[in-house]
C-alpha cells in the first residue's frame, strides 16, 4: 500500500531517492577515504605504502563475502532496518579505526566496515528500483548511483584536505559523524519497504541457474578490475608514466571525478536511445579505447589527465545499465542479483588493485595499461556474445 502511494507522490519519491544517493556517497567515501589518508597512516603506524593498500583489499573482500551471505541471514529484513544496521556497522568500523593502536587492529576495523557496507550498497539499488514504476527504474538507479560517483569527486579530495588538519584518526571520526547524519536522513525520509522472501541455500542454487548470470558477473569483474589496475596505483602510475607532480595528481583526481559525474548524468538519455545491451557495449568499448590510448599518450601530465577523464566518463556509464541488466535477468530475485553484482564489484576492485601493484613493478608504467585494456576488451566481447546468445532485441537508434 505504501509503495503505491509513494509512486504517485513525486516529491516523496525524489526525497527518498536523494536520501539513498547520499547514503551511496557516504559508502563510497568511507570505502576510498583510506586512499587519501594512506601516507599519514603509513607514517604513524610504521608500515609501508604497499601494506596500507591492504586496507582497501580487506574492506573489499569482506564486503564481497558479506554481500553474498547477507541475503541468507538478513535479506528478509525491511529495507530501512537493513540500511540503518549497515550504516551503524560502518560507523562502528570507522570509530574503532580512529582509536586502535596498531595496523593489524586497523585492518580488523576495515573488515567490520566492509560487512556494514555490504548491507548498504546492494540494498540501496534494490530499494530504489522498487520506489518507482518499471519505466522509471533506470533513471532511479542512475540517480542513486550518482552518489557513489560524487564520492570520487568530493570524497577523496575532502579527506585529503581534512586529513592534514584533523589527522587520519580525526578524519575517521568526522566521517562517522557524517554517516550518523545520513542515517538520520534515511530514517526520516525513506518509507517502509518490505524485505524479500526468506533466502535459503536452495534459493541461491535456483538463482545461480539464471540464464546469463555468470557472463554478466564476469563482465562486471573484468570492467571494474581493469579500471582498478590503474586507479589502485594511480599516484605512482601518473608520476612514473607522465611525470605528474602532486598538483597534477590532485587535478587528475578531480577531473576523473567530474568526468564520471558527467558520464553518469548522460547514461539515462543514452540508455533510452541505445537500449541496455548497446549502452553496455558503448561503455565497455569506450573504456577499452581509452585504455589503449594510455599506451601511446605522450609522457606529459595533461595527457594522463585527459585519458583518465575518458576512463572515468565511460566507466561510470557501466554500472547503472549493468544493475538494470541484473534485475531484468531475474526480477523476482532482484535483491540477490544485485548482491551478487555488488560482491563482484568489490572483488574486481581488490583484484585490480593487487594486479596493478604487482604489474607496475614487473611490466613498468609504460605497459601497465595493456592488461587493463585486454580485460576491458574481453568484457565487451563477453557482453556481445551473451547478448547474441540470449537473442535480446536491441532497439534501433
Tab-separated table of C-alpha atoms in Angstrom:
chain	number	residue	atom	x	y	z
A	1	UNK	CA	0.000	0.000	0.000
A	2	UNK	CA	2.715	2.449	0.964
A	3	UNK	CA	4.750	1.715	-2.147
A	4	UNK	CA	1.865	2.678	-4.427
A	5	UNK	CA	1.326	5.937	-2.512
A	6	UNK	CA	4.991	6.760	-2.806
A	7	UNK	CA	4.990	6.166	-6.555
A	8	UNK	CA	2.190	8.641	-7.021
A	9	UNK	CA	3.917	11.310	-4.934
A	10	UNK	CA	6.822	12.644	-6.967
A	11	UNK	CA	8.105	14.841	-4.135
A	12	UNK	CA	8.259	11.960	-1.641
A	13	UNK	CA	9.889	9.718	-4.202
A	14	UNK	CA	12.507	12.327	-5.060
A	15	UNK	CA	13.390	12.908	-1.410
A	16	UNK	CA	13.672	9.186	-0.742
A	17	UNK	CA	15.940	8.719	-3.780
A	18	UNK	CA	18.058	11.668	-2.640
A	19	UNK	CA	18.477	10.061	0.779
A	20	UNK	CA	19.597	6.820	-0.885
A	21	UNK	CA	22.016	8.771	-3.094
A	22	UNK	CA	23.570	10.447	-0.048
A	23	UNK	CA	23.951	7.018	1.556
A	24	UNK	CA	25.761	5.808	-1.573
A	25	UNK	CA	28.030	8.875	-1.364
A	26	UNK	CA	28.969	8.058	2.213
A	27	UNK	CA	29.564	4.408	1.331
A	28	UNK	CA	31.939	5.395	-1.471
A	29	UNK	CA	33.739	7.963	0.679
A	30	UNK	CA	34.114	5.504	3.574
A	31	UNK	CA	35.496	2.925	1.167
A	32	UNK	CA	38.059	5.181	-0.503
A	33	UNK	CA	38.978	7.502	2.383
A	34	UNK	CA	41.977	5.388	3.344
A	35	UNK	CA	43.464	6.033	-0.111
A	36	UNK	CA	43.767	9.737	0.697
A	37	UNK	CA	44.877	9.009	4.287
A	38	UNK	CA	47.372	6.247	3.455
A	39	UNK	CA	50.507	8.418	3.773
A	40	UNK	CA	49.718	9.594	7.310
A	41	UNK	CA	48.565	6.106	8.347
A	42	UNK	CA	51.793	4.643	6.997
A	43	UNK	CA	53.893	7.190	8.868
A	44	UNK	CA	52.170	6.900	12.250
A	45	UNK	CA	51.760	3.117	12.322
A	46	UNK	CA	55.151	2.495	10.671
A	47	UNK	CA	54.011	0.363	7.750
A	48	UNK	CA	54.883	0.551	4.079
A	49	UNK	CA	52.710	2.078	1.384
A	50	UNK	CA	52.076	-1.374	-0.043
A	51	UNK	CA	50.785	-2.535	3.348
A	52	UNK	CA	48.341	0.360	3.593
A	53	UNK	CA	46.883	-0.885	0.320
A	54	UNK	CA	45.621	-3.853	2.326
A	55	UNK	CA	43.103	-1.518	3.974
A	56	UNK	CA	41.195	-1.320	0.676
A	57	UNK	CA	41.743	-5.016	-0.046
A	58	UNK	CA	40.384	-6.187	3.333
A	59	UNK	CA	37.367	-3.886	3.042
A	60	UNK	CA	36.663	-5.114	-0.488
A	61	UNK	CA	36.964	-8.809	0.349
A	62	UNK	CA	34.817	-8.565	3.489
A	63	UNK	CA	32.250	-6.553	1.526
A	64	UNK	CA	32.160	-9.198	-1.205
A	65	UNK	CA	31.757	-12.077	1.238
A	66	UNK	CA	29.092	-10.287	3.276
A	67	UNK	CA	27.174	-9.219	0.161
A	68	UNK	CA	26.894	-12.884	-0.820
A	69	UNK	CA	25.872	-14.101	2.643
A	70	UNK	CA	23.671	-11.255	3.892
A	71	UNK	CA	20.604	-12.242	1.793
A	72	UNK	CA	20.704	-15.626	3.514
A	73	UNK	CA	20.936	-14.162	7.014
A	74	UNK	CA	19.088	-10.829	6.907
A	75	UNK	CA	17.692	-10.498	3.381
A	76	UNK	CA	14.126	-10.762	4.697
A	77	UNK	CA	14.520	-7.692	6.919
A	78	UNK	CA	12.654	-4.496	5.937
A	79	UNK	CA	14.869	-2.348	3.719
A	80	UNK	CA	15.115	0.599	6.121
A	81	UNK	CA	16.144	-1.623	9.019
A	82	UNK	CA	18.784	-3.297	6.864
A	83	UNK	CA	20.204	0.015	5.617
A	84	UNK	CA	20.375	1.546	9.101
A	85	UNK	CA	22.054	-1.578	10.501
A	86	UNK	CA	24.657	-1.468	7.752
A	87	UNK	CA	25.358	2.201	8.328
A	88	UNK	CA	25.701	1.553	12.064
A	89	UNK	CA	28.354	-1.095	11.352
A	90	UNK	CA	30.134	1.318	9.028
A	91	UNK	CA	30.169	3.905	11.830
A	92	UNK	CA	31.479	1.361	14.341
A	93	UNK	CA	34.256	0.375	11.930
A	94	UNK	CA	35.312	3.995	11.440
A	95	UNK	CA	35.162	4.900	15.131
A	96	UNK	CA	37.148	1.844	16.174
A	97	UNK	CA	39.649	2.617	13.422
A	98	UNK	CA	40.154	6.058	14.923
A	99	UNK	CA	41.340	4.654	18.277
A	100	UNK	CA	43.160	1.384	17.536
A	101	UNK	CA	46.869	1.383	18.398
A	102	UNK	CA	48.159	-0.956	15.672
A	103	UNK	CA	47.869	-1.607	11.965
A	104	UNK	CA	46.643	-5.170	12.480
A	105	UNK	CA	43.705	-3.908	14.533
A	106	UNK	CA	43.047	-1.223	11.928
A	107	UNK	CA	42.700	-3.992	9.341
A	108	UNK	CA	40.132	-5.650	11.590
A	109	UNK	CA	38.078	-2.452	11.729
A	110	UNK	CA	38.046	-2.357	7.921
A	111	UNK	CA	36.610	-5.868	7.951
A	112	UNK	CA	33.760	-4.634	10.187
A	113	UNK	CA	33.195	-1.639	7.917
A	114	UNK	CA	33.138	-3.924	4.866
A	115	UNK	CA	30.367	-6.028	6.394
A	116	UNK	CA	28.388	-2.856	7.085
A	117	UNK	CA	28.939	-1.637	3.549
A	118	UNK	CA	27.609	-4.907	2.165
A	119	UNK	CA	24.322	-4.300	3.964
A	120	UNK	CA	24.100	-0.851	2.366
A	121	UNK	CA	25.302	-0.987	-1.257
A	122	UNK	CA	23.109	-3.686	-2.845
A	123	UNK	CA	20.089	-2.656	-0.754
A	124	UNK	CA	20.298	0.968	-1.943
A	125	UNK	CA	19.922	-0.086	-5.569
A	126	UNK	CA	17.273	-2.717	-4.831
A	127	UNK	CA	15.228	-0.257	-2.780
A	128	UNK	CA	15.478	2.499	-5.400
A	129	UNK	CA	14.194	0.122	-8.077
A	130	UNK	CA	11.059	-0.607	-6.014
A	131	UNK	CA	10.164	3.030	-5.322
A	132	UNK	CA	9.317	3.891	-8.927
A	133	UNK	CA	7.327	2.349	-11.784
A	134	UNK	CA	9.183	-0.059	-14.049
A	135	UNK	CA	9.616	2.536	-16.807
A	136	UNK	CA	11.458	4.856	-14.377
A	137	UNK	CA	13.681	2.172	-12.889
A	138	UNK	CA	16.776	3.007	-14.919
A	139	UNK	CA	16.555	6.717	-14.054
A	140	UNK	CA	16.165	5.883	-10.360
A	141	UNK	CA	19.220	3.618	-10.421
A	142	UNK	CA	21.228	6.322	-12.177
A	143	UNK	CA	20.155	8.915	-9.638
A	144	UNK	CA	21.167	6.954	-6.561
A	145	UNK	CA	24.408	5.683	-8.146
A	146	UNK	CA	25.338	9.320	-8.789
A	147	UNK	CA	26.056	9.470	-5.057
A	148	UNK	CA	28.801	6.889	-5.431
A	149	UNK	CA	30.150	8.777	-8.445
A	150	UNK	CA	30.231	12.024	-6.469
A	151	UNK	CA	32.257	10.302	-3.760
A	152	UNK	CA	35.144	10.134	-6.260
A	153	UNK	CA	34.776	13.887	-6.914
A	154	UNK	CA	34.280	15.095	-3.347
A	155	UNK	CA	35.087	12.150	-1.094
A	156	UNK	CA	38.809	11.679	-1.742
A	157	UNK	CA	39.534	15.439	-2.144
A	158	UNK	CA	37.588	16.110	1.073
A	159	UNK	CA	39.547	13.555	3.075
A	160	UNK	CA	42.830	14.696	1.508
A	161	UNK	CA	42.110	18.268	2.645
A	162	UNK	CA	40.716	17.406	6.071
A	163	UNK	CA	43.365	14.745	6.760
A	164	UNK	CA	46.279	17.145	7.447
A	165	UNK	CA	44.006	19.329	9.602
A	166	UNK	CA	42.393	16.667	11.786
A	167	UNK	CA	44.833	13.791	11.274
A	168	UNK	CA	43.697	10.473	9.866
A	169	UNK	CA	42.077	9.497	13.169
A	170	UNK	CA	40.105	12.735	13.380
A	171	UNK	CA	39.041	12.320	9.751
A	172	UNK	CA	37.607	8.880	10.512
A	173	UNK	CA	35.650	10.387	13.412
A	174	UNK	CA	34.311	13.119	11.118
A	175	UNK	CA	33.203	10.519	8.566
A	176	UNK	CA	31.396	8.575	11.297
A	177	UNK	CA	29.517	11.744	12.303
A	178	UNK	CA	28.513	12.327	8.670
A	179	UNK	CA	27.332	8.730	8.491
A	180	UNK	CA	25.175	9.301	11.573
A	181	UNK	CA	23.576	12.353	9.962
A	182	UNK	CA	22.985	10.362	6.770
A	183	UNK	CA	21.376	7.546	8.759
A	184	UNK	CA	19.019	10.063	10.410
A	185	UNK	CA	18.131	11.454	6.970
A	186	UNK	CA	17.354	7.944	5.726
A	187	UNK	CA	15.348	7.081	8.823
A	188	UNK	CA	13.172	10.174	8.352
A	189	UNK	CA	12.720	10.183	4.557
A	190	UNK	CA	12.699	6.549	3.463
A	191	UNK	CA	9.271	4.870	3.643
A	192	UNK	CA	8.723	1.341	4.821
A	193	UNK	CA	9.746	-1.122	2.114
A	194	UNK	CA	9.241	-4.783	2.959
A	195	UNK	CA	12.148	-7.169	2.743
A	196	UNK	CA	12.336	-10.015	0.318
A	197	UNK	CA	11.309	-13.563	0.959
A	198	UNK	CA	13.493	-15.635	3.265
A	199	UNK	CA	16.528	-16.675	1.258
A	200	UNK	CA	17.767	-20.239	1.667
A	201	UNK	CA	20.616	-22.217	0.201
A	202	UNK	CA	18.089	-23.622	-2.249
A	203	UNK	CA	17.314	-20.062	-3.326
A	204	UNK	CA	20.994	-19.495	-4.069
A	205	UNK	CA	21.019	-22.647	-6.183
A	206	UNK	CA	17.920	-21.606	-8.093
A	207	UNK	CA	19.137	-18.050	-8.713
A	208	UNK	CA	22.581	-19.290	-9.732
A	209	UNK	CA	20.877	-21.075	-12.632
A	210	UNK	CA	19.523	-17.792	-14.015
A	211	UNK	CA	20.413	-17.707	-17.727
A	212	UNK	CA	23.074	-15.103	-18.405
A	213	UNK	CA	24.034	-14.607	-14.741
A	214	UNK	CA	27.659	-15.688	-14.877
A	215	UNK	CA	28.555	-13.895	-18.131
A	216	UNK	CA	27.070	-10.724	-16.596
A	217	UNK	CA	29.015	-11.123	-13.341
A	218	UNK	CA	32.265	-11.905	-15.150
A	219	UNK	CA	31.773	-8.759	-17.219
A	220	UNK	CA	31.436	-6.741	-14.001
A	221	UNK	CA	34.636	-8.330	-12.678
A	222	UNK	CA	36.555	-7.517	-15.864
A	223	UNK	CA	35.236	-3.957	-16.135
A	224	UNK	CA	35.897	-2.804	-12.575
A	225	UNK	CA	39.117	-4.826	-12.364
A	226	UNK	CA	40.533	-3.177	-15.480
A	227	UNK	CA	39.860	0.304	-14.075
A	228	UNK	CA	41.466	-0.521	-10.717
A	229	UNK	CA	44.608	-1.938	-12.325
A	230	UNK	CA	45.408	1.734	-12.905
A	231	UNK	CA	43.284	3.512	-10.297
A	232	UNK	CA	44.635	1.355	-7.465
A	233	UNK	CA	48.157	2.695	-8.131
A	234	UNK	CA	47.136	5.976	-9.744
A	235	UNK	CA	49.594	8.246	-7.930
A	236	UNK	CA	52.617	6.049	-8.674
A	237	UNK	CA	51.444	5.439	-12.230
A	238	UNK	CA	50.910	9.127	-13.016
A	239	UNK	CA	54.267	10.049	-11.531
A	240	UNK	CA	56.199	7.393	-13.444
A	241	UNK	CA	54.303	7.416	-16.751
A	242	UNK	CA	53.522	11.142	-17.131
A	243	UNK	CA	55.849	12.896	-14.695
A	244	UNK	CA	52.887	14.271	-12.757
A	245	UNK	CA	53.679	16.233	-9.602
A	246	UNK	CA	51.305	16.342	-6.595
A	247	UNK	CA	49.362	19.275	-8.059
A	248	UNK	CA	48.784	17.414	-11.338
A	249	UNK	CA	47.818	14.265	-9.449
A	250	UNK	CA	45.202	16.194	-7.454
A	251	UNK	CA	43.928	17.784	-10.668
A	252	UNK	CA	43.673	14.341	-12.260
A	253	UNK	CA	41.684	13.050	-9.275
A	254	UNK	CA	39.244	15.941	-9.580
A	255	UNK	CA	38.957	15.641	-13.363
A	256	UNK	CA	38.432	11.887	-13.043
A	257	UNK	CA	35.545	12.510	-10.670
A	258	UNK	CA	33.885	15.268	-12.675
A	259	UNK	CA	34.088	13.220	-15.880
A	260	UNK	CA	32.424	10.357	-14.019
A	261	UNK	CA	29.597	12.632	-12.899
A	262	UNK	CA	29.110	13.745	-16.500
A	263	UNK	CA	29.048	10.158	-17.740
A	264	UNK	CA	26.555	9.128	-15.087
A	265	UNK	CA	24.319	12.123	-15.889
A	266	UNK	CA	24.162	11.124	-19.568
A	267	UNK	CA	23.561	7.418	-19.081
A	268	UNK	CA	19.793	7.758	-18.750
A	269	UNK	CA	19.401	9.615	-22.049
A	270	UNK	CA	21.819	7.357	-23.908
A	271	UNK	CA	20.287	4.200	-22.485
A	272	UNK	CA	16.847	5.301	-23.682
A	273	UNK	CA	18.226	5.746	-27.206
A	274	UNK	CA	20.597	2.817	-27.419
A	275	UNK	CA	18.913	0.202	-25.246
A	276	UNK	CA	20.517	-1.723	-22.405
A	277	UNK	CA	22.791	-4.015	-24.446
A	278	UNK	CA	24.161	-1.289	-26.697
A	279	UNK	CA	24.640	1.016	-23.724
A	280	UNK	CA	26.802	-1.594	-22.021
A	281	UNK	CA	28.833	-2.123	-25.193
A	282	UNK	CA	29.251	1.632	-25.650
A	283	UNK	CA	30.668	1.920	-22.136
A	284	UNK	CA	32.981	-1.084	-22.453
A	285	UNK	CA	34.308	-0.281	-25.933
A	286	UNK	CA	34.820	3.365	-24.982
A	287	UNK	CA	36.725	2.303	-21.879
A	288	UNK	CA	38.857	-0.120	-23.880
A	289	UNK	CA	39.789	2.559	-26.436
A	290	UNK	CA	40.694	4.963	-23.628
A	291	UNK	CA	42.965	2.363	-22.027
A	292	UNK	CA	44.542	1.737	-25.418
A	293	UNK	CA	45.280	5.453	-25.737
A	294	UNK	CA	47.273	5.322	-22.473
A	295	UNK	CA	49.794	3.093	-24.245
A	296	UNK	CA	50.515	5.787	-26.842
A	297	UNK	CA	49.995	9.046	-24.957
A	298	UNK	CA	52.942	11.431	-24.751
A	299	UNK	CA	54.542	11.403	-21.333
A	300	UNK	CA	53.146	14.738	-20.167
A	301	UNK	CA	50.755	15.291	-17.240
A	302	UNK	CA	47.953	16.777	-19.367
A	303	UNK	CA	47.794	13.627	-21.500
A	304	UNK	CA	47.364	11.487	-18.405
A	305	UNK	CA	44.656	13.757	-17.057
A	306	UNK	CA	42.672	13.636	-20.314
A	307	UNK	CA	42.925	9.854	-20.629
A	308	UNK	CA	41.810	9.313	-17.034
A	309	UNK	CA	38.861	11.607	-17.677
A	310	UNK	CA	37.887	9.375	-20.599
A	311	UNK	CA	38.297	6.250	-18.485
A	312	UNK	CA	36.006	7.682	-15.799
A	313	UNK	CA	33.467	9.018	-18.314
A	314	UNK	CA	32.947	5.624	-19.947
A	315	UNK	CA	33.441	3.658	-16.735
A	316	UNK	CA	30.639	5.447	-14.878
A	317	UNK	CA	28.278	4.639	-17.740
A	318	UNK	CA	28.597	0.937	-16.976
A	319	UNK	CA	27.161	0.246	-13.535
A	320	UNK	CA	23.670	1.708	-13.961
A	321	UNK	CA	22.764	-0.331	-17.088
A	322	UNK	CA	24.561	-3.319	-15.589
A	323	UNK	CA	22.376	-3.144	-12.471
A	324	UNK	CA	19.328	-2.851	-14.709
A	325	UNK	CA	20.586	-5.893	-16.625
A	326	UNK	CA	20.873	-7.904	-13.408
A	327	UNK	CA	17.311	-7.032	-12.406
A	328	UNK	CA	15.965	-7.907	-15.844
A	329	UNK	CA	17.656	-11.301	-15.741
A	330	UNK	CA	15.662	-12.274	-12.640
A	331	UNK	CA	13.241	-9.578	-11.385
A	332	UNK	CA	11.820	-11.816	-8.639
A	333	UNK	CA	15.281	-12.166	-7.054
A	334	UNK	CA	16.470	-8.592	-7.574
A	335	UNK	CA	17.973	-8.295	-4.075
A	336	UNK	CA	20.103	-11.389	-4.529
A	337	UNK	CA	21.030	-10.487	-8.104
A	338	UNK	CA	22.199	-7.025	-7.059
A	339	UNK	CA	24.020	-8.561	-4.096
A	340	UNK	CA	25.908	-10.844	-6.482
A	341	UNK	CA	26.801	-7.849	-8.637
A	342	UNK	CA	27.964	-5.710	-5.678
A	343	UNK	CA	30.103	-8.551	-4.369
A	344	UNK	CA	31.674	-8.877	-7.803
A	345	UNK	CA	32.337	-5.119	-7.969
A	346	UNK	CA	34.387	-5.240	-4.779
A	347	UNK	CA	36.148	-8.422	-5.821
A	348	UNK	CA	37.100	-6.606	-9.014
A	349	UNK	CA	38.386	-3.625	-7.042
A	350	UNK	CA	40.522	-5.913	-4.906
A	351	UNK	CA	41.752	-7.993	-7.840
A	352	UNK	CA	42.537	-4.960	-9.987
A	353	UNK	CA	44.419	-3.166	-7.223
A	354	UNK	CA	46.529	-6.234	-6.449
A	355	UNK	CA	47.278	-6.797	-10.135
A	356	UNK	CA	48.204	-3.156	-10.620
A	357	UNK	CA	50.600	-3.088	-7.681
A	358	UNK	CA	52.357	-6.222	-8.938
A	359	UNK	CA	52.384	-5.389	-12.647
A	360	UNK	CA	53.613	-1.847	-12.083
A	361	UNK	CA	56.852	-3.423	-10.871
A	362	UNK	CA	57.122	-6.222	-13.441
A	363	UNK	CA	55.744	-4.513	-16.571
A	364	UNK	CA	56.538	-0.925	-15.725
A	365	UNK	CA	54.288	2.089	-16.147
A	366	UNK	CA	54.513	2.343	-19.985
A	367	UNK	CA	52.837	-1.077	-20.403
A	368	UNK	CA	50.565	-1.173	-17.351
A	369	UNK	CA	47.532	-0.151	-19.409
A	370	UNK	CA	47.979	-3.209	-21.676
A	371	UNK	CA	46.495	-5.850	-19.318
A	372	UNK	CA	43.783	-3.360	-18.309
A	373	UNK	CA	42.903	-2.884	-21.988
A	374	UNK	CA	42.786	-6.657	-22.520
A	375	UNK	CA	40.391	-7.057	-19.569
A	376	UNK	CA	38.056	-4.290	-20.720
A	377	UNK	CA	38.045	-5.623	-24.292
A	378	UNK	CA	37.270	-9.119	-23.000
A	379	UNK	CA	34.326	-7.682	-21.072
A	380	UNK	CA	32.985	-6.056	-24.257
A	381	UNK	CA	33.356	-9.272	-26.256
A	382	UNK	CA	31.678	-11.287	-23.500
A	383	UNK	CA	28.744	-8.864	-23.370
A	384	UNK	CA	28.317	-9.017	-27.124
A	385	UNK	CA	28.407	-12.807	-27.050
A	386	UNK	CA	25.903	-13.015	-24.173
A	387	UNK	CA	23.551	-10.616	-25.946
A	388	UNK	CA	23.571	-12.649	-29.139
A	389	UNK	CA	23.167	-15.925	-27.245
A	390	UNK	CA	20.172	-14.611	-25.310
A	391	UNK	CA	18.744	-13.144	-28.529
A	392	UNK	CA	17.944	-9.924	-26.712
A	393	UNK	CA	16.293	-7.495	-29.161
A	394	UNK	CA	18.282	-4.276	-29.418
A	395	UNK	CA	16.161	-1.169	-30.125
A	396	UNK	CA	17.189	0.839	-33.140
A	397	UNK	CA	18.603	4.271	-32.517
